[in-house]
Tab-separated table of C-alpha atoms in Angstrom:
chain	number	residue	atom	x	y	z
A	1	ALA	CA	181.244	86.682	102.773
A	2	CYS	CA	180.183	83.034	101.886
A	3	PHE	CA	177.273	83.301	103.558
A	4	SER	CA	176.224	86.690	102.527
A	5	ASP	CA	176.664	85.687	98.896
A	6	PHE	CA	174.732	82.461	99.402
A	7	THR	CA	171.547	84.260	101.195
A	8	GLU	CA	171.327	87.111	98.539
A	9	MET	CA	171.826	84.289	95.692
A	10	MET	CA	169.090	82.405	97.274
A	11	ARG	CA	166.891	85.531	97.656
A	12	ALA	CA	167.524	86.556	94.126
A	13	LEU	CA	166.444	83.158	92.820
A	14	GLY	CA	162.753	83.225	94.588
A	15	TYR	CA	163.527	80.989	97.809
A	16	PRO	CA	160.407	82.172	99.838
A	17	ARG	CA	161.731	81.938	103.263
A	18	LEU	CA	164.497	84.183	104.683
A	19	ILE	CA	168.208	82.808	105.457
A	20	SER	CA	170.338	84.345	107.833
A	21	MET	CA	173.811	83.069	109.222
A	22	GLU	CA	172.444	82.241	112.701
A	23	ASN	CA	170.833	79.477	110.919
A	24	PHE	CA	174.104	77.278	110.523
A	25	HIS	CA	175.814	77.832	113.452
A	26	THR	CA	174.364	74.592	114.773
A	27	PRO	CA	173.460	71.439	112.305
A	28	ASN	CA	170.159	72.374	110.948
A	29	PHE	CA	169.856	69.054	108.281
A	30	MET	CA	165.725	70.096	107.985
A	31	LEU	CA	166.587	73.631	106.248
A	32	VAL	CA	169.510	71.921	104.443
A	33	SER	CA	167.378	69.255	102.914
A	34	GLU	CA	164.496	71.692	102.178
A	35	VAL	CA	167.331	74.072	100.383
A	36	LEU	CA	168.226	71.001	98.307
A	37	LEU	CA	165.134	69.620	97.411
A	38	TRP	CA	164.074	73.282	96.730
A	39	LEU	CA	167.537	73.692	94.264
A	40	VAL	CA	166.614	70.155	92.582
A	41	LYS	CA	163.417	71.273	91.862
A	42	ARG	CA	164.445	74.573	90.223
A	43	TYR	CA	166.926	72.194	87.913
A	44	GLU	CA	163.745	69.587	87.007
A	45	PRO	CA	160.210	69.792	88.527
A	46	GLN	CA	159.524	66.470	88.057
A	47	THR	CA	162.081	64.870	89.831
A	48	ASP	CA	161.590	61.878	92.195
A	49	ILE	CA	163.643	62.533	95.155
A	50	PRO	CA	161.688	61.455	98.459
A	51	PRO	CA	161.756	64.366	100.520
A	52	ASP	CA	161.805	62.111	103.608
A	53	VAL	CA	164.334	62.971	106.386
A	54	GLU	CA	163.224	61.343	109.325
A	55	THR	CA	165.445	58.424	109.914
A	56	GLU	CA	169.438	58.261	109.749
A	57	GLN	CA	168.827	56.105	106.496
A	58	ASP	CA	166.720	58.425	104.800
A	59	ARG	CA	169.035	61.296	105.575
A	60	VAL	CA	171.513	59.057	103.734
A	61	PHE	CA	169.628	58.463	101.186
A	62	PHE	CA	168.406	61.596	100.233
A	63	ILE	CA	171.739	63.140	100.290
A	64	LYS	CA	173.247	60.283	97.863
A	65	ALA	CA	170.253	61.057	95.684
A	66	VAL	CA	170.548	64.675	95.436
A	67	ALA	CA	174.509	64.347	94.890
A	68	GLN	CA	174.055	61.838	92.232
A	69	PHE	CA	171.450	63.855	90.599
A	70	MET	CA	173.785	67.040	90.487
A	71	ALA	CA	176.532	64.852	89.210
A	72	THR	CA	174.246	63.487	86.224
A	73	LYS	CA	171.929	66.210	85.214
A	74	ALA	CA	174.310	69.549	85.971
A	75	HIS	CA	178.093	68.098	86.362
A	76	ILE	CA	178.265	69.541	89.967
A	77	LYS	CA	180.281	67.556	92.207
A	78	LEU	CA	179.105	67.640	95.911
A	79	ASN	CA	180.555	66.643	99.198
A	80	THR	CA	178.144	64.278	100.713
A	81	LYS	CA	180.026	64.233	104.262
A	82	LYS	CA	180.195	68.375	104.222
A	83	LEU	CA	176.073	68.201	103.221
A	84	TYR	CA	175.121	65.791	105.996
A	85	GLN	CA	177.048	67.947	108.625
A	86	ALA	CA	174.326	70.675	107.658
A	87	ASP	CA	176.469	73.332	109.373
A	88	GLY	CA	178.688	76.272	107.583
A	89	TYR	CA	180.548	73.562	105.316
A	90	ALA	CA	177.251	72.565	104.334
A	91	VAL	CA	177.004	76.187	102.760
A	92	LYS	CA	179.686	75.890	100.950
A	93	GLU	CA	178.785	72.800	98.809
A	94	LEU	CA	175.290	74.717	98.498
A	95	LEU	CA	176.785	77.728	97.236
A	96	LYS	CA	178.159	75.431	94.209
A	97	VAL	CA	174.684	74.775	93.155
A	98	THR	CA	173.270	78.357	93.704
A	99	SER	CA	176.004	79.955	91.875
A	100	VAL	CA	175.555	78.109	88.682
A	101	LEU	CA	171.520	78.728	88.736
A	102	TYR	CA	172.405	82.522	89.559
A	103	GLY	CA	174.951	82.732	86.594
A	104	ALA	CA	172.495	81.125	84.406
A	105	MET	CA	169.954	83.922	85.618
A	106	ASN	CA	172.436	86.713	84.965
A	107	THR	CA	173.179	85.401	81.299
A	108	LYS	CA	169.425	85.651	80.351
A	109	GLY	CA	169.410	89.418	80.878
A	110	VAL	CA	167.751	89.662	84.396
A	111	GLU	CA	169.727	92.221	86.798
A	112	ARG	CA	169.866	91.053	90.198
A	113	ALA	CA	169.559	94.815	92.028
A	114	ASP	CA	166.283	95.284	89.314
A	115	VAL	CA	164.210	92.165	90.239
A	116	SER	CA	161.930	92.044	92.854
A	117	GLU	CA	160.688	89.516	94.734
A	118	GLU	CA	157.345	88.844	92.686
A	119	ASP	CA	159.531	88.904	89.682
A	120	SER	CA	162.379	86.725	91.150
A	121	SER	CA	159.670	84.102	92.181
A	122	LYS	CA	158.343	83.925	88.608
A	123	PHE	CA	161.579	83.049	87.181
A	124	LYS	CA	161.952	79.424	86.584
A	125	PHE	CA	165.097	77.790	85.077
A	126	ASP	CA	163.957	74.353	83.903
A	127	LEU	CA	167.060	72.636	82.436
A	128	GLY	CA	165.152	69.265	82.847
A	129	SER	CA	162.025	70.040	80.857
A	130	LYS	CA	164.465	70.942	77.766
A	131	ILE	CA	165.970	67.712	78.150
A	132	ALA	CA	162.755	66.048	78.420
A	133	ASP	CA	161.281	67.991	75.693
A	134	LEU	CA	164.530	66.870	73.541
A	135	LYS	CA	163.666	63.008	74.374
A	136	ALA	CA	160.212	63.891	73.411
A	137	ALA	CA	161.286	64.924	69.809
A	138	ARG	CA	163.458	62.315	68.837
A	139	GLN	CA	160.870	59.904	69.675
A	140	LEU	CA	158.119	61.606	67.594
A	141	ALA	CA	160.926	61.769	64.948
A	142	SER	CA	161.120	57.873	64.951
A	143	GLU	CA	157.592	57.374	65.091
A	144	ILE	CA	157.065	60.152	61.864
A	145	THR	CA	159.546	58.067	60.009
A	146	SER	CA	157.954	54.647	60.775
A	147	LYS	CA	154.618	55.610	60.124
A	148	GLY	CA	155.686	57.530	56.861
A	149	ALA	CA	157.397	54.259	55.372
A	150	SER	CA	154.155	52.126	56.502
A	151	LEU	CA	151.756	55.200	54.737
A	152	TYR	CA	154.396	54.958	51.648
A	153	ASP	CA	153.529	50.916	51.723
A	154	LEU	CA	149.855	51.432	51.930
A	155	LEU	CA	149.686	54.023	48.899
A	156	GLY	CA	151.449	51.589	46.783
A	157	LYS	CA	148.475	49.252	47.423
A	158	GLU	CA	145.937	51.633	46.931
A	159	VAL	CA	145.418	50.895	43.092
A	160	GLU	CA	144.201	47.376	43.902
A	161	LEU	CA	142.445	48.474	46.837
A	162	ARG	CA	140.524	51.193	44.998
A	163	GLU	CA	138.834	48.812	42.446
A	164	ALA	CA	137.625	46.615	45.582
A	165	ARG	CA	136.417	49.483	47.202
A	166	THR	CA	134.203	50.580	44.024
A	167	GLU	CA	132.963	47.439	43.666
A	168	SER	CA	132.114	46.914	47.007
A	169	ILE	CA	130.407	50.534	46.965
A	170	ALA	CA	128.189	49.493	43.827
A	171	ARG	CA	127.051	46.481	45.293
A	172	PRO	CA	123.564	46.992	46.570
A	173	LEU	CA	123.085	46.361	50.414
A	174	GLU	CA	121.031	43.379	51.037
A	175	ILE	CA	119.437	43.710	54.637
A	176	ASN	CA	118.896	40.004	55.012
A	177	GLU	CA	121.973	39.188	54.508
A	178	ALA	CA	123.456	41.647	56.947
A	179	GLU	CA	121.109	40.278	59.600
A	180	LYS	CA	122.376	37.017	58.802
A	181	MET	CA	125.786	37.985	59.293
A	182	MET	CA	124.730	40.120	62.822
A	183	LYS	CA	122.764	37.024	63.983
A	184	ILE	CA	126.075	34.911	63.478
A	185	ALA	CA	128.033	37.303	65.245
A	186	VAL	CA	125.489	37.463	68.200
A	187	ASP	CA	125.306	33.786	68.291
A	188	CYS	CA	129.128	33.589	68.607
A	189	VAL	CA	129.173	35.986	71.120
A	190	LEU	CA	126.607	34.241	73.475
A	191	GLU	CA	128.376	30.862	72.949
A	192	GLN	CA	131.615	32.500	74.231
A	193	VAL	CA	129.737	34.366	77.052
A	194	GLN	CA	127.911	30.760	77.979
A	195	LYS	CA	131.616	29.148	78.240
A	196	THR	CA	132.883	31.899	80.239
A	197	LYS	CA	130.027	31.266	82.440
A	198	ASP	CA	130.569	27.351	82.422
A	199	MET	CA	133.787	28.128	83.542
A	200	LEU	CA	133.395	30.222	86.188
A	201	ASN	CA	131.018	27.502	87.585
A	202	ASN	CA	133.566	25.083	87.466
A	203	VAL	CA	135.960	27.171	88.954
A	204	ALA	CA	133.192	27.750	91.777
A	205	LEU	CA	132.751	23.907	92.134
A	206	ASP	CA	136.447	23.395	91.914
A	207	GLU	CA	136.865	25.730	95.001
A	208	ALA	CA	134.387	23.967	96.991
A	209	ASN	CA	135.947	20.722	96.610
A	210	LEU	CA	139.336	22.116	97.313
A	211	GLU	CA	137.845	23.518	100.610
A	212	ALA	CA	136.353	20.405	101.662
A	213	LYS	CA	139.801	18.740	100.899
A	214	ILE	CA	141.574	21.163	102.777
A	215	GLU	CA	139.159	20.822	105.595
A	216	LYS	CA	139.726	16.859	105.673
A	217	ARG	CA	143.606	17.680	105.511
A	218	LYS	CA	143.271	19.790	108.420
A	219	LEU	CA	141.032	17.444	110.534
A	220	GLU	CA	143.511	14.140	109.699
A	221	LEU	CA	146.692	16.267	110.428
A	222	GLU	CA	145.000	17.388	113.821
A	223	ARG	CA	143.760	13.402	114.747
A	224	SER	CA	147.477	12.573	113.752
A	225	GLN	CA	149.294	15.478	116.292
A	226	LYS	CA	147.200	14.244	118.870
A	227	ARG	CA	148.093	10.721	118.629
A	228	LEU	CA	151.325	11.840	118.248
A	229	GLN	CA	151.022	13.638	121.441
A	230	THR	CA	149.623	10.521	123.171
A	231	LEU	CA	152.102	8.095	122.021
A	232	GLN	CA	154.822	10.343	122.941
A	233	SER	CA	153.040	10.648	126.986
A	234	VAL	CA	152.524	7.125	127.439
A	235	ARG	CA	155.398	4.927	128.058
A	236	PRO	CA	155.464	1.401	126.477
A	237	ALA	CA	154.509	-1.737	128.706
A	238	PHE	CA	158.075	-3.318	127.561
A	239	MET	CA	160.471	-0.439	128.440
A	240	ASP	CA	161.097	-1.319	131.854
A	241	GLU	CA	162.026	-4.939	131.159
A	242	TYR	CA	164.008	-3.609	128.266
A	243	GLU	CA	166.307	-1.536	130.513
A	244	LYS	CA	167.156	-4.309	132.708
A	245	ILE	CA	167.722	-6.649	129.619
A	246	GLU	CA	169.842	-3.647	128.378
A	247	GLU	CA	171.886	-3.317	131.561
A	248	GLN	CA	172.595	-7.091	131.957
A	249	LEU	CA	173.713	-6.957	128.106
A	250	GLN	CA	176.303	-4.706	129.185
A	251	LYS	CA	177.508	-6.485	132.202
A	252	GLN	CA	177.450	-9.578	130.057
A	253	TYR	CA	179.457	-7.712	127.292
A	254	SER	CA	182.360	-6.688	129.854
A	255	SER	CA	182.476	-10.099	131.105
A	256	TYR	CA	182.766	-11.633	127.274
A	257	LEU	CA	185.692	-9.265	127.258
A	258	GLU	CA	187.602	-9.850	129.970
A	259	LYS	CA	187.327	-13.806	129.129
A	260	PHE	CA	188.076	-13.351	125.611
A	261	ARG	CA	191.509	-11.412	126.587
A	262	ASN	CA	191.823	-14.273	129.085
A	263	LEU	CA	191.780	-16.785	126.497
A	264	THR	CA	194.026	-15.426	123.976
A	265	TYR	CA	196.595	-14.731	126.706
A	266	MET	CA	196.359	-18.509	127.403
A	267	GLN	CA	196.775	-19.586	124.253
A	268	GLN	CA	199.629	-17.355	123.730
A	269	LEU	CA	200.771	-19.088	126.733
A	270	LEU	CA	200.251	-22.290	125.078
A	271	ASP	CA	202.260	-21.604	121.916
A	272	ASP	CA	204.920	-20.561	123.781
A	273	HIS	CA	205.345	-23.951	125.866
A	274	ARG	CA	204.957	-25.859	122.651
A	275	GLN	CA	207.502	-23.940	121.169
A	276	THR	CA	209.747	-24.410	123.858
A	277	GLU	CA	209.393	-28.158	124.294
A	278	GLN	CA	209.840	-28.573	120.470
A	279	GLU	CA	213.166	-26.757	120.986
A	280	MET	CA	213.965	-29.123	123.887
A	281	PHE	CA	213.303	-32.193	122.409
A	282	GLU	CA	215.262	-31.025	119.198
A	283	GLU	CA	218.128	-30.546	121.610
A	284	ALA	CA	217.805	-33.879	123.162
A	285	ALA	CA	217.648	-35.701	119.514
A	286	ASN	CA	221.145	-33.554	118.762
A	287	MET	CA	222.453	-34.691	122.047
A	288	LEU	CA	221.546	-38.120	121.434
A	289	ARG	CA	222.746	-38.344	118.269
A	290	LEU	CA	226.264	-37.056	119.160
A	291	MET	CA	226.126	-39.938	121.975
A	292	GLN	CA	225.525	-42.395	119.655
A	293	ASN	CA	228.281	-41.468	117.455
A	294	ARG	CA	230.679	-40.960	120.181
A	295	LEU	CA	229.966	-44.591	121.371
A	296	LYS	CA	230.383	-45.951	117.814
A	297	GLU	CA	233.901	-43.973	117.645
A	298	GLU	CA	234.873	-45.746	120.789
A	299	GLU	CA	233.526	-49.452	120.040
A	300	GLN	CA	235.462	-49.194	116.729
A	301	HIS	CA	238.313	-48.212	118.792
A	302	LEU	CA	238.404	-50.995	121.181
A	303	LEU	CA	237.839	-53.664	118.452
A	304	LYS	CA	240.635	-52.633	116.773
A	305	SER	CA	242.472	-52.699	120.242
A	306	GLY	CA	240.982	-56.415	120.647
A	307	ASN	CA	242.461	-57.579	117.378
A	308	ASN	CA	245.693	-56.681	118.534
A	309	ASP	CA	246.013	-58.303	121.605
A	310	ASP	CA	244.425	-61.884	119.939
A	311	SER	CA	247.495	-61.593	117.626
A	312	ASP	CA	249.907	-61.528	120.198
A	313	ILE	CA	249.509	-65.228	121.374
A	314	ASP	CA	252.771	-66.216	122.928
A	315	ILE	CA	252.251	-63.623	126.156
A	316	ARG	CA	253.049	-64.452	129.460
A	317	GLU	CA	250.082	-65.661	132.011
A	318	ASP	CA	250.172	-62.151	133.700
A	319	GLU	CA	249.826	-60.700	130.489
A	320	GLY	CA	246.718	-63.177	129.658
A	321	SER	CA	245.149	-62.166	132.960
A	322	ASP	CA	245.211	-58.909	132.316
A	323	SER	CA	243.729	-59.265	128.613
A	324	GLU	CA	240.835	-61.200	130.346
A	325	VAL	CA	240.341	-57.866	132.608
A	326	GLU	CA	240.186	-55.832	129.217
A	327	ASP	CA	237.531	-57.827	127.747
A	328	ARG	CA	235.906	-57.677	130.656
A	329	GLN	CA	235.585	-54.140	130.476
A	330	ILE	CA	234.652	-54.420	126.979
A	331	MET	CA	231.860	-56.431	127.067
A	332	LYS	CA	230.532	-54.158	129.719
A	333	GLN	CA	230.985	-50.862	127.657
A	334	ARG	CA	229.015	-52.629	124.983
A	335	THR	CA	226.084	-53.443	127.155
A	336	ALA	CA	226.055	-50.033	128.240
A	337	THR	CA	225.778	-48.490	124.726
A	338	GLU	CA	223.022	-51.211	123.892
A	339	THR	CA	221.101	-50.094	126.669
A	340	LEU	CA	221.498	-46.440	125.642
A	341	LEU	CA	220.399	-47.108	121.939
A	342	GLN	CA	217.345	-48.648	123.271
A	343	GLY	CA	216.858	-45.978	125.482
């Protein structure tokens, strides 16, 4: 039913080709694009939708343009995916447009059964042209308003202009003065023409100078490029010596690093050794101080014991001999302490 309605409507609208159901068994994008373009032309003959559908991008652009046109002009929403399929589903979308056109034709009082192919081909439903006429009418109305206002202003100045016009008309025409004015105008025009020619000549000279400068720059560029190529191809004379010195520098740097590390290590060892010597010296000084204090205490103790022995005079000879031995021991200890102090 959908296919039959579509074919009948297209025949009634005056489509030049015969459309059958078999045309849409397989995707036929060329036929769909032709029908869409024909329907768009029915709405607005001055439309500028491109008919190119050779590539995929052109087809997508064509479908989008037709759908946008129908949405803005006729308020008909089309499914672009179904139109791009170009099969039976596309016929349903085409039927939306054809039904609107067919209904508009029936409202005009044209019966489908009585309309022949010739009459249907003559029928034209041009909605876009009516919109264009409306825009033109609005533009003309605005122009009429503006021109009427300017005409009113000019008519208000007619009283003053009429007197000046009558005076000018009444004044006799002097041929000599007119000829003089014409000569002045001709001279001005000739002067302008001469200035224009001079400018053209200057432009030609400037162009020649620029071309000469361009050629000179091109030659300099070519020479510079050739020189650059020769410099890149030729190896400098001192390059071999430079590479050898660079290798020696690498070796010297590695040996320098090794010696620097060794020197740092030896300085650390020297600092540690000095610190240990200082600690040993301090320890020896402390020991010597302790020994000196101990010897002084023993000496004082001996002196005290010696004084006690001297006060006891009436002692036996044996005891006297013992005191002599003790005195000798005290003297030995004193000499020992003196030697230690000197040391």
